[in-house]
mmCIF file of C-alpha atoms in Angstrom:
data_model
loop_
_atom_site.group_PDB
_atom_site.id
_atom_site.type_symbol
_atom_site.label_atom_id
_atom_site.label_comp_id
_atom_site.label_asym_id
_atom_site.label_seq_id
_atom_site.Cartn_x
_atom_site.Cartn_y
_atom_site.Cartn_z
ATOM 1 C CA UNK B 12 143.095 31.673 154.961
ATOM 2 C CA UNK B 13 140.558 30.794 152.478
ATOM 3 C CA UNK B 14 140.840 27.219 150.804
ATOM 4 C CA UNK B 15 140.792 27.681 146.888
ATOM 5 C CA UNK B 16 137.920 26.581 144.894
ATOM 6 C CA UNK B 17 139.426 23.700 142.736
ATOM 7 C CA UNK B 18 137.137 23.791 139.351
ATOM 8 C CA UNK B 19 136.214 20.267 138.215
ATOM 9 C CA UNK B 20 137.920 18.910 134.847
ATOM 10 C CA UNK B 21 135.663 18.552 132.343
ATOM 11 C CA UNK B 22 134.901 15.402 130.078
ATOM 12 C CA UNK B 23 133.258 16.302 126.233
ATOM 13 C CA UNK B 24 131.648 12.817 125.460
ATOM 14 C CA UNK B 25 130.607 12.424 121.761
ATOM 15 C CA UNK B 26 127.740 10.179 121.210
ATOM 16 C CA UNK B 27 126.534 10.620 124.953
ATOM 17 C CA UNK B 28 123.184 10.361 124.675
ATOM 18 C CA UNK B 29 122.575 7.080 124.719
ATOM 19 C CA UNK B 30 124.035 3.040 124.793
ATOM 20 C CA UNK B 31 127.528 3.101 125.981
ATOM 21 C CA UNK B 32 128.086 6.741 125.896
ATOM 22 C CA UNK B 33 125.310 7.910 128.099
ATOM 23 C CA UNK B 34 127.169 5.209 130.769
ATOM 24 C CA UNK B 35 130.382 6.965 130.129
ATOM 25 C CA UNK B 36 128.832 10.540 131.119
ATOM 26 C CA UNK B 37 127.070 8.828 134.057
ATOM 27 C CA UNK B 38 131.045 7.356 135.490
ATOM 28 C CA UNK B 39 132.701 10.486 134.732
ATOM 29 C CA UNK B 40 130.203 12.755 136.523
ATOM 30 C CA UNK B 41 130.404 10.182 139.115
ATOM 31 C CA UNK B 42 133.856 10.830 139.089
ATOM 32 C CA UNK B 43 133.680 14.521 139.666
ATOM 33 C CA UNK B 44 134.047 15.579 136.317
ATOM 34 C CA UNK B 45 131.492 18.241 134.938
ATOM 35 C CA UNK B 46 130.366 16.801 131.796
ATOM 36 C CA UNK B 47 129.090 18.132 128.111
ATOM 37 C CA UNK B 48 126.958 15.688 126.392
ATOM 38 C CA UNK B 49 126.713 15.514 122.803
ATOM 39 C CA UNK B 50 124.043 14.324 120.213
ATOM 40 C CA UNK B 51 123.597 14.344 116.830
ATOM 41 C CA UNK B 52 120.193 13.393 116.531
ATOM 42 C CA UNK B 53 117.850 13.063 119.581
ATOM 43 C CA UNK B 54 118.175 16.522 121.891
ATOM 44 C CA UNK B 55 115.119 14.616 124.235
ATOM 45 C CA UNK B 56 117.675 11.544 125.084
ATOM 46 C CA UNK B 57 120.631 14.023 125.733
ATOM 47 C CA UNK B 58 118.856 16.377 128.100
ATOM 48 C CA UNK B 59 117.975 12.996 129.837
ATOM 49 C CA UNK B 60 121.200 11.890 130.641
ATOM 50 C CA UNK B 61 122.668 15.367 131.495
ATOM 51 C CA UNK B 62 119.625 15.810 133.803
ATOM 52 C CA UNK B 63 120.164 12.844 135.384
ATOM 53 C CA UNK B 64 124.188 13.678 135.870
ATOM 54 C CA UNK B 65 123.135 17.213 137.521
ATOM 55 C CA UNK B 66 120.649 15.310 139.536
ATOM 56 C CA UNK B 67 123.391 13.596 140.989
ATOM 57 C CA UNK B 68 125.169 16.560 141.619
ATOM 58 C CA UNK B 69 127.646 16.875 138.630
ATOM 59 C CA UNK B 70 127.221 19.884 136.212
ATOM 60 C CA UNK B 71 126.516 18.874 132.984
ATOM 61 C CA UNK B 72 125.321 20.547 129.517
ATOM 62 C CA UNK B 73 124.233 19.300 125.895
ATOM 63 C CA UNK B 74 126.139 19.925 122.870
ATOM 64 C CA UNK B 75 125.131 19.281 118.912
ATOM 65 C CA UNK B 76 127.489 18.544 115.885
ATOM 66 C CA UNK B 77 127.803 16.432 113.109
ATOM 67 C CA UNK B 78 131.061 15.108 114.111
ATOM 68 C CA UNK B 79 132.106 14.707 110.314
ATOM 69 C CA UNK B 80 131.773 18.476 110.113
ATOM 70 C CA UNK B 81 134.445 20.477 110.775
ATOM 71 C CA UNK B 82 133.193 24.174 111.524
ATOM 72 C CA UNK B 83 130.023 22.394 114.050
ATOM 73 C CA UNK B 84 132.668 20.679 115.332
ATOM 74 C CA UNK B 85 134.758 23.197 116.650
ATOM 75 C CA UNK B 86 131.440 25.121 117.177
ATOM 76 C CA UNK B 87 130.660 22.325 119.610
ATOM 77 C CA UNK B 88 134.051 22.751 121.383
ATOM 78 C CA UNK B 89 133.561 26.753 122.002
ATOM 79 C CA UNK B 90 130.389 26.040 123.441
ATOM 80 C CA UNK B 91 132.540 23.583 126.080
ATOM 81 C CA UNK B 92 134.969 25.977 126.555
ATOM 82 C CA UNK B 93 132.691 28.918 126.418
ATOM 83 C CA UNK B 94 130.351 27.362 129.560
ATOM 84 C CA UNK B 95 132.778 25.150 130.936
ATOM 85 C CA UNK B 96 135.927 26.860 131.224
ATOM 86 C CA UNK B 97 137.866 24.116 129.414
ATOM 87 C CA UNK B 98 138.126 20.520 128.008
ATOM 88 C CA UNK B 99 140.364 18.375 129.829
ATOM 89 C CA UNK B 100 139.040 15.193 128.158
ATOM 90 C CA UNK B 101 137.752 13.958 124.971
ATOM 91 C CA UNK B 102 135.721 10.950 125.089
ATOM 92 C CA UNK B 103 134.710 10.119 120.864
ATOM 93 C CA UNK B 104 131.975 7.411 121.230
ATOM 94 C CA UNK B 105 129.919 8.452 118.362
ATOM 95 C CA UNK B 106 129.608 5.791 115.129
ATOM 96 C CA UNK B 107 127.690 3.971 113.149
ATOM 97 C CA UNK B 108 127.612 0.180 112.840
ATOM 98 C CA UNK B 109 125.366 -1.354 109.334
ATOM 99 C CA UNK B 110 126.306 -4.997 108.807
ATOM 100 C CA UNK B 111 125.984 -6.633 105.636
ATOM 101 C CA UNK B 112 128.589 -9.475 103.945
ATOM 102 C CA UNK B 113 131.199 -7.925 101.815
ATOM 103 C CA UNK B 114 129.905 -9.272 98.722
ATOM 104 C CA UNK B 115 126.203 -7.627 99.169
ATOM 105 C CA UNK B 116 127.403 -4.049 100.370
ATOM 106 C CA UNK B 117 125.509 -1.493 100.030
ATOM 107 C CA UNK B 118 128.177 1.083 99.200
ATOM 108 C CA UNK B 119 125.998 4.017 100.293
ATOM 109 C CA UNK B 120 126.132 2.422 104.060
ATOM 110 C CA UNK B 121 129.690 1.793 103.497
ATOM 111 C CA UNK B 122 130.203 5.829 102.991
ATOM 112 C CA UNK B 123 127.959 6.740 105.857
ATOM 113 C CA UNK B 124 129.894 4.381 108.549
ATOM 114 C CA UNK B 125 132.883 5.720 106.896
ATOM 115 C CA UNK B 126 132.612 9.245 107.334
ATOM 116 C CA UNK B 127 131.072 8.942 110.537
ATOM 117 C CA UNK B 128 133.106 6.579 112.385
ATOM 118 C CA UNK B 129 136.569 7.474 110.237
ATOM 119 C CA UNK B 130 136.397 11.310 109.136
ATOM 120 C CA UNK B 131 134.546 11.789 112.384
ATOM 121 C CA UNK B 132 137.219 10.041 114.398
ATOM 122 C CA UNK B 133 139.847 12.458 112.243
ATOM 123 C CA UNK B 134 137.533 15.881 112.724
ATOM 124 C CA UNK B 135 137.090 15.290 116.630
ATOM 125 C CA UNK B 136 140.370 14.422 117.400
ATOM 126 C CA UNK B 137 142.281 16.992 115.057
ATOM 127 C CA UNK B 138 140.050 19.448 116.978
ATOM 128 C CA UNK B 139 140.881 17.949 120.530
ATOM 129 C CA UNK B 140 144.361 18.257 119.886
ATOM 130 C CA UNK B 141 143.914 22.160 119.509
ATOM 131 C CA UNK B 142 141.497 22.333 122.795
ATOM 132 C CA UNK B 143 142.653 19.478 125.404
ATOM 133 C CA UNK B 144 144.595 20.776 128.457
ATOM 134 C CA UNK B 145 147.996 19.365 129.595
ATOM 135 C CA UNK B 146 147.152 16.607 132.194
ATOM 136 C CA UNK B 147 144.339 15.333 129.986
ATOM 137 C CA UNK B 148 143.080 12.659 128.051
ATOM 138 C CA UNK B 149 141.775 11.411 123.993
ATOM 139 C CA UNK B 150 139.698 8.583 123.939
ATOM 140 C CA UNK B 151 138.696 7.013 121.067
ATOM 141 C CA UNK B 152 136.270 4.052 120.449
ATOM 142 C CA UNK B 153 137.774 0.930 118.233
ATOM 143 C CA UNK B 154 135.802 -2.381 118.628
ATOM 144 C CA UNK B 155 137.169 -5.858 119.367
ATOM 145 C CA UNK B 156 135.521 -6.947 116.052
ATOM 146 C CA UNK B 157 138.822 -5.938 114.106
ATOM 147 C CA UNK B 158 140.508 -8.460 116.463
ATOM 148 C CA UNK B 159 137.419 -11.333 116.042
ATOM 149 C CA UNK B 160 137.087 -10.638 112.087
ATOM 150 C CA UNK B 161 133.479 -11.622 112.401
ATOM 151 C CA UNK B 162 131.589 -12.469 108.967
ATOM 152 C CA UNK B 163 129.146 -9.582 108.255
ATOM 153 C CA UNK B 164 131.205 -7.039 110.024
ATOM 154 C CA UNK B 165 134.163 -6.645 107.097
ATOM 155 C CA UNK B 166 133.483 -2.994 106.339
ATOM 156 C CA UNK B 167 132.380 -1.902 109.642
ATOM 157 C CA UNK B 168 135.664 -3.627 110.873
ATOM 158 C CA UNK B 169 137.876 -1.695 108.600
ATOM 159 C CA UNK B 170 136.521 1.952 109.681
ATOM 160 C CA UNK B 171 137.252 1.043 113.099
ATOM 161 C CA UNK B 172 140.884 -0.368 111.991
ATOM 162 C CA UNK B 173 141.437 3.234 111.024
ATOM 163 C CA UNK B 174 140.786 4.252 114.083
ATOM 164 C CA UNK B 175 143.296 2.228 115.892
ATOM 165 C CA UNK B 176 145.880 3.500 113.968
ATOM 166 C CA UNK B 177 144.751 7.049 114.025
ATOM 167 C CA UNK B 178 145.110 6.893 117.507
ATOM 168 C CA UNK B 179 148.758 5.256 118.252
ATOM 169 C CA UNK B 180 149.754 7.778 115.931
ATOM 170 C CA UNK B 181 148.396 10.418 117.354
ATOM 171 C CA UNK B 182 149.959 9.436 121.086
ATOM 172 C CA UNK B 183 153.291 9.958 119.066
ATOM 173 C CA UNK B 184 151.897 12.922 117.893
ATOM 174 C CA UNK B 185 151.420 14.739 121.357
ATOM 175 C CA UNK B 186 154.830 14.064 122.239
ATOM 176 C CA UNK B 187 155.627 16.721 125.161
ATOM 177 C CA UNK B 188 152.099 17.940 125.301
ATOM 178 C CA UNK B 189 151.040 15.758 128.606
ATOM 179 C CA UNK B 190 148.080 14.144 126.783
ATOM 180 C CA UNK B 191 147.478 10.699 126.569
ATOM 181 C CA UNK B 192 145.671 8.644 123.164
ATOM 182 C CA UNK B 193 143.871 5.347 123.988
ATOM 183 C CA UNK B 194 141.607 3.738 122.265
ATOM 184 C CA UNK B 195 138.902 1.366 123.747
ATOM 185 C CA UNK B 196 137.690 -1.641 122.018
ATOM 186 C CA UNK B 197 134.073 -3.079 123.272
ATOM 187 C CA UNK B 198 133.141 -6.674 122.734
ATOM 188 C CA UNK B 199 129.474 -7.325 122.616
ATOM 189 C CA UNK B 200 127.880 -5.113 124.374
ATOM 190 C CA UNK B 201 123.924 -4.752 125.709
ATOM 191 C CA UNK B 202 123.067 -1.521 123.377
ATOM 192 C CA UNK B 203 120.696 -0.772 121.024
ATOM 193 C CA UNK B 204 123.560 -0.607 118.192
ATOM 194 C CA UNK B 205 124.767 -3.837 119.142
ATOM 195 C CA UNK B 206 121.016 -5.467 119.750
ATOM 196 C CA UNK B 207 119.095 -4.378 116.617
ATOM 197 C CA UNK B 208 118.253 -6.183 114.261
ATOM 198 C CA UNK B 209 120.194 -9.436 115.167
ATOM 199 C CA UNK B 210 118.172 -12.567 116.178
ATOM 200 C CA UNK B 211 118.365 -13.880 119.427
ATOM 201 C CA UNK B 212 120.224 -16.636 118.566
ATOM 202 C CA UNK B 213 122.705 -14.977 117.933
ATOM 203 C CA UNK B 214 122.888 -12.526 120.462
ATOM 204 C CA UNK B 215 122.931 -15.835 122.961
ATOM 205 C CA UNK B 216 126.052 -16.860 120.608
ATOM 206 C CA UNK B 217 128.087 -13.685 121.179
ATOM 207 C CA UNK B 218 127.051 -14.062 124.469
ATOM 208 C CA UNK B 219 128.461 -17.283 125.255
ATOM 209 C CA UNK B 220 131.820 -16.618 123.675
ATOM 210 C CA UNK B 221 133.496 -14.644 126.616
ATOM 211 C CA UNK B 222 134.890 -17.208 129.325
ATOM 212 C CA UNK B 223 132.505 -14.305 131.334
ATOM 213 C CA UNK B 224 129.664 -15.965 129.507
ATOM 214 C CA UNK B 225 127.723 -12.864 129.128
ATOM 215 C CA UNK B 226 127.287 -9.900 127.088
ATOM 216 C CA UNK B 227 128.875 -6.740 128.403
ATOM 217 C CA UNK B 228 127.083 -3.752 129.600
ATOM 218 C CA UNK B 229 127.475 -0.516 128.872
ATOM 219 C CA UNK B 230 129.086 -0.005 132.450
ATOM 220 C CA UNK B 231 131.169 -2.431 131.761
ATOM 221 C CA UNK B 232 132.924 0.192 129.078
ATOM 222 C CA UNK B 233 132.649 3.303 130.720
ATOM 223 C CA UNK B 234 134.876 1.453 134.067
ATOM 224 C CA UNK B 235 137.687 1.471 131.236
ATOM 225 C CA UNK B 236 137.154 4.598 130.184
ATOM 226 C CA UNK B 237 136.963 6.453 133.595
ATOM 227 C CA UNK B 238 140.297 4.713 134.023
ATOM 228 C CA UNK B 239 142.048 6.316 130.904
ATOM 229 C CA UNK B 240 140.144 9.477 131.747
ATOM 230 C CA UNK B 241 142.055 9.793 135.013
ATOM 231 C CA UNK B 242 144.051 7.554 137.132
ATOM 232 C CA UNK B 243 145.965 5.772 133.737
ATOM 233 C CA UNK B 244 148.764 8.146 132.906
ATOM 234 C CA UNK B 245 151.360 5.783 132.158
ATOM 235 C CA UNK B 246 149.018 4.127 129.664
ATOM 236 C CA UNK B 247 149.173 5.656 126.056
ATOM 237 C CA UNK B 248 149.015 4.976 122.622
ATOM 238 C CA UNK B 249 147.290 1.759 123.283
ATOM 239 C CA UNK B 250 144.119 -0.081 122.191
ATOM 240 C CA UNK B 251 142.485 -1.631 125.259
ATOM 241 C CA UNK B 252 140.264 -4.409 124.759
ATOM 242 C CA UNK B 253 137.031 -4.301 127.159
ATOM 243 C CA UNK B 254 135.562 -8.091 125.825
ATOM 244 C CA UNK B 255 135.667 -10.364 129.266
ATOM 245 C CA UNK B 256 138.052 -11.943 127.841
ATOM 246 C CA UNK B 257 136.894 -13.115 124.210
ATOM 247 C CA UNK B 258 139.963 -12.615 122.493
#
């Protein structure tokens, strides 16, 4: 008797084409999943990290969306479902971090982070709920700066407070449906989001504030999110804090 041909599930990572999200499409395909790895601006960076999962024998594609749009949005989904068969996960790592004091915002940067990182968060996920298969998993990206309530990071901060409470409510939401919400929350983290622009005094700052005494690597994030991606059902509607322990 033949053995059936299991398909592998399949993981839609936004924002995979670089920092923290090209790690997250590098654990999952190391987990088995096939993998479709989205961009918004640099194709180039994308194509690298999906060659790189098939060259470790996962399949993998690239997508393109602005994930504040709603019709390239689900666009972007068709093309999962269309070439591979079905999304079983939803991994939203895409945002936008600008830093400024509260008092010398530039509004304009306040309105890009917030319809990236908010309506973004509320497009991707509205359209997940439609596409995600029972068994599967929404993950979301919050930061641990709502938590720290860093100076600087006060409107950043609050887009990703949205977040958190878009996501317990959506876990609510998809009551019945087999589909857990989670959230992940980074600390400081070695990416070029985190890195640029900031003096190295005070990257050696944020770096000494874990009892870890380091800065977190990308890989760092994507262990937590491989674990809400498969083995964590009984974990749901939760924020998870991936820091080393800085608060």
């Amino acid at each position: 008797m033949d053995t059936p041909v299991v398909s592998p599930r399949v993981a839609l990572v936004t924002g995979g084409s670089g920092g923290i999200g090209a790690a997250v499409v590098r654990r999952l395909a190391a987990d088995g999943f096939a993998v479709a790895v989205h961009y918004a601006g640099s194709r180039d960076r994308a194509e690298d990290v999906a060659r790189a999962a098939r060259d470790a024998g996962a399949t993998a594609i690239v997508v393109n969306a602005d994930v504040a749009d709603e019709h390239a949005v689900a666009a972007m989904f068709d093309a999962v479902e269309r070439e591979l068969g079905g999304i079983d996960v939803l991994v939203h790592s895409a945002g936008v971090m600008l830093l400024s004091p509260l008092g010398d915002l530039d509004l304009d940067d306040f309105d890009r982070m917030h319809r990236t990182n908010v309506r973004g968060t509320v497009v991707v996920a509205r359209e997940a709920v439609r596409r995600v298969r029972a068994g599967g998993a929404i993950v979301t990206f919050s930061s641990t700066v709502v938590k720290l309530a860093l100076p600087t990071y006060a409107a950043y901060a609050a887009t990703k407070g949205a977040v958190d409470a878009m996501t317990m409510i959506l876990a609510k939401e998809l009551r019945g449906r087999d589909i857990t919400v989670n959230a992940v929350a980074p600390g400081p983290t070695a990416t070029p989001l985190f890195l640029d622009g900031k003096p190295q005094e005070a990257i050696d700052k944020l770096a000494a504030m874990p009892p870890l005494q380091r800065l977190g690597e990308p890989a760092d994030i994507a262990d937590a999110v491989a674990y809400l991606a498969g083995p964590a059902r009984w974990v749901n509607g939760q924020v998870i804090y991936v820091n080393g322990g800085i608060a």
